[in-house]
Amino acid sequence: MIKASTTLALSLLATPLVVAQRQTLTVAASGGNQSSPLLYGTLYEDIYHSGDGGLYAELIRNRAFQGSSQNGQASTVRTTDFWHPIGNVQLSVEQSSPALSPSLTYDLRIDVPSGTTGPIGFYNDGFWGFDVDATKRYAASFSIKGAYNGGVTVGFNNTLSGTQLSKTTIQVNSSDGVWTSVHPAVFQPFSTPGSPNSTFTYIFDGAQLAGKSIQVNLLSVFKQTYKDRPNGVREDLAASFDGLESTWVRLPGGNNMQGLSIGNEWHWDRTYGDLKNRTGHIGTWGDYQTDGFGVLEMMQWATDSNQTLVLGIFAGLHIGGALVTEDNLGGYVDSTMNYLEFLKGDTSTTWGARRANLGFPIPFKIDHIEIGNEDYLNGGTESYNTYRFKAFYDRIRAEYPDITLISSISPPPISGPNTWADLHFYYNQDTFASLYDRFDNSDRSLPIVVGEYACIFEFSNGYPEIGAQTMGMALAEGIMLLGAERNSDIVKGTAYGALIKQYDEMSSTVSVIKHTANQILQTTSYYLQQTFSRYKGTETVAVTSEFGSGIGPLYWSATRAGSTRYLKLINYYGVDSVVDIVFEGPYSSTVKVITLTAPACNSTNSLPQLGGESTSILHSELDESDGKFTVSFRSPCELKVVIA
Ligand code: AHR
């Protein structure tokens, strides 16, 4: 087992470096169990601006005065947050009469003093600024109430240099007491400042409005979107996600799907259609959510990104602790059945026809549903096991017998061949590394997903989360993934705990991707997952060592697709580790080696402007010598994939 002859406890590293004895790994020629095609996926939920201000390509913050964040909690308190006056005008948020719609009932009121002349107006801060790019198209629109007949000049302004970065004049002819929709004006900026320090301004002729007031609402600026989808997602973030090579995504959460309290669980039927009809809701993670990135936009994005969809549905337990009683659960189950028809039904069905009328004629392919999320929290286990799971299970099974149902508690309250269980792993490095053999002796009749994982402490002594995952943390996650891959006859999928978070808001908690208005940080975990996903076979392959199954500093797993074998090797805090590899059966005398490396085990990736990425991916070749291939690790923290 452990063949460590020396253990060096370096004072700078909590995880000790280990000198491994050189060993020979023999990789079998034939395959074993089928590998799950899903394996490497993600959880999407709107957490710390993954949706609003993240994937969702809307650039205006607080565009419809739906709610705000108060002391870190999402709230329905309406504010002028992120809006500022230009000139001597007063901004306030007021209840509209008449309202723009029954859902958007507040507006931004601009009072202009008598005697005003010259330009007046207001500007928005965006989500920590704006990404202004002269090579891209933008579209600005808004609704206005109040008499105004003239030009409204909108555009980006650089706050550092004072330079105008775009300028578009929209002709408006609006009247008192009625709302006028100003349709999207499409423009391209003059220049690309390269920093997000910009605002978006709206300038009116002050003389025309002197002594009067106007109201505005649903002020929107979209940058061109991924695949040009209307109301779609940010191109750069979608491309980064595609680069991850994720195969499946569970959405829309997570704790955010559960909601903090009754009424704030995910209501799919409040998130489609005209943006004027989306009230938004109190999000779990501190922000009021616009619901602009609604059910159809989410499904479209995930489908465009070729993801297998795993629909997360509310099962009666709020993350704040409130529980839906058995008597009251029926309405939620009915709603779920309508939801499934809305997503999966053809146009002959009531809800399928409604979806088609909204511009989505093709049903979404949803073959996996998770009933609830972490239903063991807040005393939820008993109700889940006695009535909550069953209520959803019975109705879904009756109508969609082939859908895989995933229980958020293991084992599932009702077992069956296409009923899986979801495990969540949020542990420190040492614990992650110990999960290498976690699935080796698991019940083969119970398929599982590790539906959320993230290494959240750098050190085992409880040192808190750090700004970005280290290479050591990513490799610890990788050791767990090796165990999942070796056992993927039952481990059907794994998913990182948070896909995307906004860096300015949450630089210090883990996620695969972090973003600012105009930059992206792909973490060490991103590259580890990408490498695992890119180089995987369809069957597991046995690997033997003269020392046994391998417990540090070297960990491995092998798969094959046809005649190509992929041997993954993780060197985890190992000093000068060397391993000899023997491939049984036919093989080429030269193999390819992919190396994911970083200068040190505690290296992290940073935003481009803060130093960029420490990780690199190297491609090399290795020749056979004496019937074996000798792999040497240059860094104590490294992943190698040998492709034979
Ligand atoms: O990733 C953040 C949260 O962690 C998820 O919403 C929840 O399921 C888990 O506890």
Coordinates of C-alpha atoms in Angstrom, one line a residue, residues 24-362:
T24 CA 5.5 -0.4 -12.1
L25 CA 1.9 0.0 -13.2
T26 CA 0.5 -2.7 -15.5
V27 CA -2.4 -1.5 -17.7
A28 CA -4.7 -4.3 -18.9
A29 CA -5.5 -4.6 -22.6
S30 CA -9.2 -5.4 -22.2
G31 CA -11.9 -3.2 -20.8
G32 CA -14.0 -3.8 -17.7
N33 CA -17.2 -2.0 -16.8
Q34 CA -18.9 0.5 -19.1
S35 CA -18.0 4.1 -18.1
S36 CA -20.8 6.5 -17.7
P37 CA -20.9 8.9 -20.6
L38 CA -21.8 11.7 -18.2
L39 CA -19.1 11.7 -15.6
Y40 CA -17.9 15.3 -15.7
G41 CA -20.6 17.9 -15.3
T42 CA -21.7 21.0 -13.3
L43 CA -24.4 22.5 -11.1
Y44 CA -25.8 25.8 -12.4
E45 CA -27.6 28.1 -10.0
D46 CA -27.7 31.8 -9.7
I47 CA -25.2 32.2 -6.8
Y48 CA -23.2 35.4 -6.4
H49 CA -24.2 36.7 -9.8
S50 CA -23.8 33.6 -11.9
G51 CA -27.1 34.5 -13.6
D52 CA -27.9 38.2 -13.2
G53 CA -24.7 40.0 -13.8
G54 CA -23.1 36.7 -15.0
L55 CA -24.1 34.4 -17.7
Y56 CA -27.2 36.4 -18.4
A57 CA -26.0 39.0 -20.9
E58 CA -28.1 41.9 -19.5
L59 CA -25.7 44.7 -18.6
I60 CA -27.9 47.1 -16.7
R61 CA -28.1 46.5 -12.9
N62 CA -31.5 47.1 -11.2
R63 CA -33.1 47.5 -14.6
A64 CA -36.7 47.3 -13.3
F65 CA -36.6 48.2 -9.6
Q66 CA -37.8 44.8 -8.6
G67 CA -35.9 44.5 -5.3
S68 CA -32.5 45.0 -3.7
S69 CA -29.9 43.5 -1.4
Q70 CA -30.3 44.7 2.2
N71 CA -27.6 43.9 4.7
G72 CA -26.5 41.0 2.4
Q73 CA -30.1 39.6 2.1
A74 CA -32.3 39.7 -0.9
S75 CA -35.3 41.9 -0.3
T76 CA -38.3 43.5 -2.1
V77 CA -37.2 46.9 -0.9
R78 CA -37.0 49.0 -4.0
T79 CA -34.1 51.4 -4.4
T80 CA -32.2 53.6 -6.8
D81 CA -29.1 51.4 -6.2
F82 CA -26.7 51.6 -9.2
W83 CA -28.5 54.6 -10.7
H84 CA -27.1 58.2 -10.5
P85 CA -28.3 61.6 -11.7
I86 CA -26.7 63.6 -14.4
G87 CA -27.2 67.3 -14.0
N88 CA -29.4 68.9 -11.4
V89 CA -32.2 66.3 -11.3
Q90 CA -33.6 64.2 -8.5
L91 CA -33.9 60.4 -8.8
S92 CA -36.4 58.4 -6.8
V93 CA -38.1 55.0 -7.0
E94 CA -41.8 55.2 -6.8
Q95 CA -44.8 52.9 -7.1
S96 CA -46.1 53.5 -10.6
S97 CA -49.6 54.5 -11.5
P98 CA -50.2 53.2 -14.0
A99 CA -47.6 50.5 -13.7
L100 CA -45.6 49.3 -16.7
S101 CA -47.2 45.9 -16.0
P102 CA -48.8 44.0 -13.1
S103 CA -45.3 42.5 -12.5
L104 CA -43.2 45.6 -12.8
T105 CA -44.9 48.1 -10.5
Y106 CA -42.2 50.4 -9.5
D107 CA -40.3 52.9 -11.7
L108 CA -37.4 55.4 -11.6
R109 CA -38.8 58.9 -11.4
I110 CA -36.7 61.8 -12.6
D111 CA -37.7 65.3 -11.3
V112 CA -36.3 68.1 -13.3
P113 CA -36.2 71.6 -11.6
S114 CA -37.8 74.6 -13.3
G115 CA -35.5 76.7 -15.4
T116 CA -33.3 73.7 -16.3
T117 CA -31.5 73.9 -19.7
G118 CA -28.9 71.7 -21.3
P119 CA -28.3 67.9 -21.0
I120 CA -29.8 66.1 -18.0
G121 CA -30.4 62.4 -17.3
F122 CA -29.0 59.5 -15.3
Y123 CA -26.5 56.7 -15.6
N124 CA -26.1 53.1 -14.5
D125 CA -23.1 51.4 -12.9
G126 CA -23.6 48.0 -14.5
F127 CA -22.5 44.9 -12.7
W128 CA -19.1 46.1 -11.4
G129 CA -18.8 48.1 -14.7
F130 CA -19.3 47.2 -18.3
D131 CA -17.6 45.3 -20.9
V132 CA -17.3 47.7 -23.8
D133 CA -16.0 46.2 -27.0
A134 CA -15.9 48.0 -30.3
T135 CA -16.1 44.7 -32.2
K136 CA -19.5 43.7 -30.7
R137 CA -23.1 44.8 -31.1
Y138 CA -25.1 46.1 -28.2
A139 CA -28.9 46.8 -28.0
A140 CA -30.4 49.4 -25.7
S141 CA -34.1 49.7 -24.9
F142 CA -36.3 51.1 -22.2
S143 CA -39.9 52.2 -21.4
I144 CA -40.8 55.8 -20.6
K145 CA -43.8 57.6 -19.2
G146 CA -44.2 61.4 -19.3
A147 CA -44.3 63.9 -22.1
Y148 CA -41.0 64.1 -24.1
N149 CA -40.5 64.6 -27.8
G150 CA -36.9 64.5 -28.9
G151 CA -33.7 62.6 -28.7
V152 CA -32.4 60.5 -25.8
T153 CA -28.7 60.0 -26.2
V154 CA -27.5 56.7 -24.7
G155 CA -24.0 55.4 -24.5
F156 CA -21.0 54.1 -22.6
N157 CA -18.6 56.5 -20.9
N158 CA -15.2 55.6 -19.4
T159 CA -15.1 56.8 -15.8
L160 CA -11.3 56.9 -15.7
S161 CA -10.6 59.0 -18.8
G162 CA -14.1 60.6 -19.1
T163 CA -14.1 59.5 -22.7
Q164 CA -17.3 58.7 -24.5
L165 CA -17.1 55.1 -25.8
S166 CA -20.4 55.0 -27.7
K167 CA -23.2 57.5 -28.6
T168 CA -26.6 56.7 -30.0
T169 CA -29.5 59.0 -30.2
I170 CA -32.9 57.4 -30.0
Q171 CA -36.0 59.5 -31.0
V172 CA -38.7 59.3 -28.3
N173 CA -42.2 60.6 -28.5
S174 CA -43.9 59.8 -25.2
S175 CA -46.9 61.2 -23.3
D176 CA -48.0 61.8 -19.8
G177 CA -49.8 58.9 -18.1
V178 CA -48.9 56.2 -20.6
W179 CA -46.0 53.9 -21.0
T180 CA -44.1 54.0 -24.3
S181 CA -41.7 51.2 -25.2
V182 CA -38.5 52.3 -26.8
H183 CA -37.5 49.4 -29.0
P184 CA -33.9 48.2 -29.0
A185 CA -31.4 50.6 -30.6
V186 CA -28.5 48.6 -31.9
F187 CA -25.0 50.2 -31.8
Q188 CA -21.3 49.4 -31.7
P189 CA -18.9 51.3 -29.4
F190 CA -16.2 53.5 -31.0
S191 CA -13.4 52.0 -28.9
T192 CA -12.5 49.2 -26.5
P193 CA -11.1 50.6 -23.3
G194 CA -9.9 47.2 -21.9
S195 CA -11.2 48.0 -18.4
P196 CA -14.7 47.7 -17.0
N197 CA -14.6 51.2 -15.6
S198 CA -17.5 52.6 -17.6
T199 CA -21.1 53.7 -17.0
F200 CA -24.1 53.7 -19.3
T201 CA -25.7 57.1 -19.6
Y202 CA -29.1 58.4 -20.7
I203 CA -29.2 62.1 -21.7
F204 CA -32.3 64.1 -22.3
D205 CA -32.9 67.7 -23.3
G206 CA -33.3 69.5 -19.9
A207 CA -35.1 72.5 -21.3
Q208 CA -38.0 70.3 -22.5
L209 CA -38.4 68.7 -19.1
A210 CA -37.8 71.8 -16.9
G211 CA -40.3 71.8 -14.0
K212 CA -41.6 68.3 -15.0
S213 CA -40.9 64.7 -14.3
I214 CA -40.7 61.5 -16.3
Q215 CA -40.6 57.9 -15.3
V216 CA -38.5 55.1 -16.8
N217 CA -38.5 51.3 -16.4
L218 CA -37.1 48.1 -17.8
L219 CA -33.9 49.8 -18.9
S220 CA -31.9 47.2 -20.7
V221 CA -28.6 46.9 -22.6
F222 CA -27.6 43.6 -24.0
K223 CA -24.3 42.8 -25.5
Q224 CA -24.5 40.4 -28.4
T225 CA -25.2 36.9 -27.0
Y226 CA -23.9 33.4 -27.4
K227 CA -25.3 32.0 -30.6
D228 CA -27.2 35.3 -31.0
R229 CA -30.1 34.1 -28.8
P230 CA -32.6 36.8 -27.8
N231 CA -32.4 37.5 -24.0
G232 CA -29.4 35.1 -24.1
V233 CA -26.1 34.6 -22.3
R234 CA -22.7 36.2 -22.4
E235 CA -20.6 35.0 -25.3
D236 CA -17.3 34.9 -23.4
L237 CA -18.7 33.0 -20.4
A238 CA -20.5 30.5 -22.6
A239 CA -17.3 29.9 -24.5
S240 CA -15.4 29.4 -21.2
F241 CA -18.1 26.9 -20.1
D242 CA -17.9 25.1 -23.4
G243 CA -14.1 24.8 -22.9
L244 CA -14.7 23.0 -19.7
E245 CA -16.1 20.1 -21.7
S246 CA -18.8 19.5 -19.2
T247 CA -21.3 16.8 -20.3
W248 CA -24.2 17.5 -18.0
V249 CA -25.7 20.3 -15.9
R250 CA -28.2 20.2 -13.1
L251 CA -30.3 23.4 -13.1
P252 CA -31.6 25.7 -11.7
G253 CA -29.9 24.7 -8.4
G254 CA -29.1 23.9 -5.6
N255 CA -30.2 25.9 -2.6
N256 CA -31.4 28.7 -5.0
M257 CA -33.9 26.4 -6.5
Q258 CA -35.2 25.5 -3.0
G259 CA -35.6 29.2 -2.0
L260 CA -35.1 30.7 1.4
S261 CA -38.8 30.7 2.3
I262 CA -42.2 29.7 1.1
G263 CA -43.0 31.5 -2.2
N264 CA -39.3 31.9 -3.1
E265 CA -38.7 28.4 -4.3
W266 CA -38.1 28.3 -8.1
H267 CA -41.4 29.0 -9.8
W268 CA -40.7 28.0 -13.4
D269 CA -44.0 29.5 -14.5
R270 CA -43.1 33.0 -13.4
T271 CA -39.9 33.0 -15.5
Y272 CA -40.9 32.8 -19.1
G273 CA -42.3 35.2 -21.8
D274 CA -42.2 39.0 -22.0
L275 CA -39.8 40.4 -19.5
K276 CA -42.5 42.8 -18.4
N277 CA -44.3 39.8 -16.9
R278 CA -41.4 38.6 -14.7
T279 CA -41.7 39.9 -11.2
G280 CA -38.5 38.2 -10.0
H281 CA -38.0 36.7 -6.6
I282 CA -35.9 36.8 -3.5
G283 CA -32.8 34.8 -4.2
T284 CA -31.1 32.6 -1.7
W285 CA -27.6 34.1 -2.1
G286 CA -28.2 37.7 -1.1
D287 CA -29.7 39.2 -4.2
Y288 CA -33.1 39.8 -5.6
Q289 CA -33.3 37.9 -8.9
T290 CA -34.8 39.4 -12.0
D291 CA -35.8 36.0 -13.5
G292 CA -34.7 37.4 -16.8
F293 CA -32.6 34.3 -17.2
G294 CA -35.7 32.2 -17.0
V295 CA -36.5 28.6 -17.6
L296 CA -36.4 28.7 -21.4
E297 CA -33.3 30.8 -21.6
M298 CA -31.5 28.4 -19.2
M299 CA -32.6 25.4 -21.2
Q300 CA -31.7 27.0 -24.4
W301 CA -28.2 27.8 -23.1
A302 CA -27.6 24.3 -21.8
T303 CA -28.9 22.8 -25.0
D304 CA -26.7 25.0 -27.1
S305 CA -23.8 23.9 -25.0
N306 CA -24.7 20.2 -25.6
Q307 CA -25.4 19.4 -22.0
T308 CA -27.4 16.5 -20.8
L309 CA -30.1 18.3 -18.7
V310 CA -30.7 17.3 -15.1
L311 CA -33.7 19.2 -14.0
G312 CA -33.7 20.1 -10.3
I313 CA -37.2 20.3 -8.9
F314 CA -38.4 21.7 -5.6
A315 CA -39.5 18.9 -3.3
G316 CA -41.1 20.8 -0.4
L317 CA -38.1 21.8 1.7
H318 CA -36.9 25.4 1.8
I319 CA -33.3 26.0 2.6
G320 CA -34.5 28.4 5.3
G321 CA -36.1 25.3 7.0
A322 CA -39.8 25.7 6.1
L323 CA -41.4 22.4 5.1
V324 CA -44.4 21.8 2.9
T325 CA -46.9 19.5 4.7
E326 CA -48.2 16.4 3.0
D327 CA -51.6 18.0 2.7
N328 CA -50.2 21.0 0.8
L329 CA -47.7 19.2 -1.4
G330 CA -50.2 18.2 -4.1
G331 CA -50.2 21.7 -5.8
Y332 CA -46.4 21.5 -6.1
V333 CA -46.6 18.1 -7.7
D334 CA -49.3 19.3 -10.1
S335 CA -47.1 22.3 -11.0
T336 CA -44.1 19.9 -11.6
M337 CA -46.2 17.8 -14.0
N338 CA -47.1 21.0 -16.0
Y339 CA -43.5 22.0 -15.9
L340 CA -42.5 18.7 -17.5
E341 CA -45.1 19.0 -20.1
F342 CA -44.0 22.6 -20.8
L343 CA -40.4 21.4 -21.3
K344 CA -40.9 18.0 -22.9
G345 CA -44.4 18.1 -24.4
D346 CA -45.0 18.3 -28.1
T347 CA -47.2 21.0 -29.6
S348 CA -50.3 18.9 -29.3
T349 CA -50.1 19.3 -25.5
T350 CA -51.4 22.3 -23.6
W351 CA -48.1 23.3 -22.1
G352 CA -46.0 22.2 -25.1
A353 CA -48.1 24.4 -27.3
R354 CA -47.5 27.3 -24.9
R355 CA -43.8 26.8 -25.1
A356 CA -43.9 26.6 -28.9
N357 CA -45.8 29.9 -29.0
L358 CA -43.0 31.5 -27.0
G359 CA -40.6 30.6 -29.9
F360 CA -39.4 27.2 -28.6
P361 CA -41.2 24.6 -30.8
I362 CA -38.7 21.8 -30.2

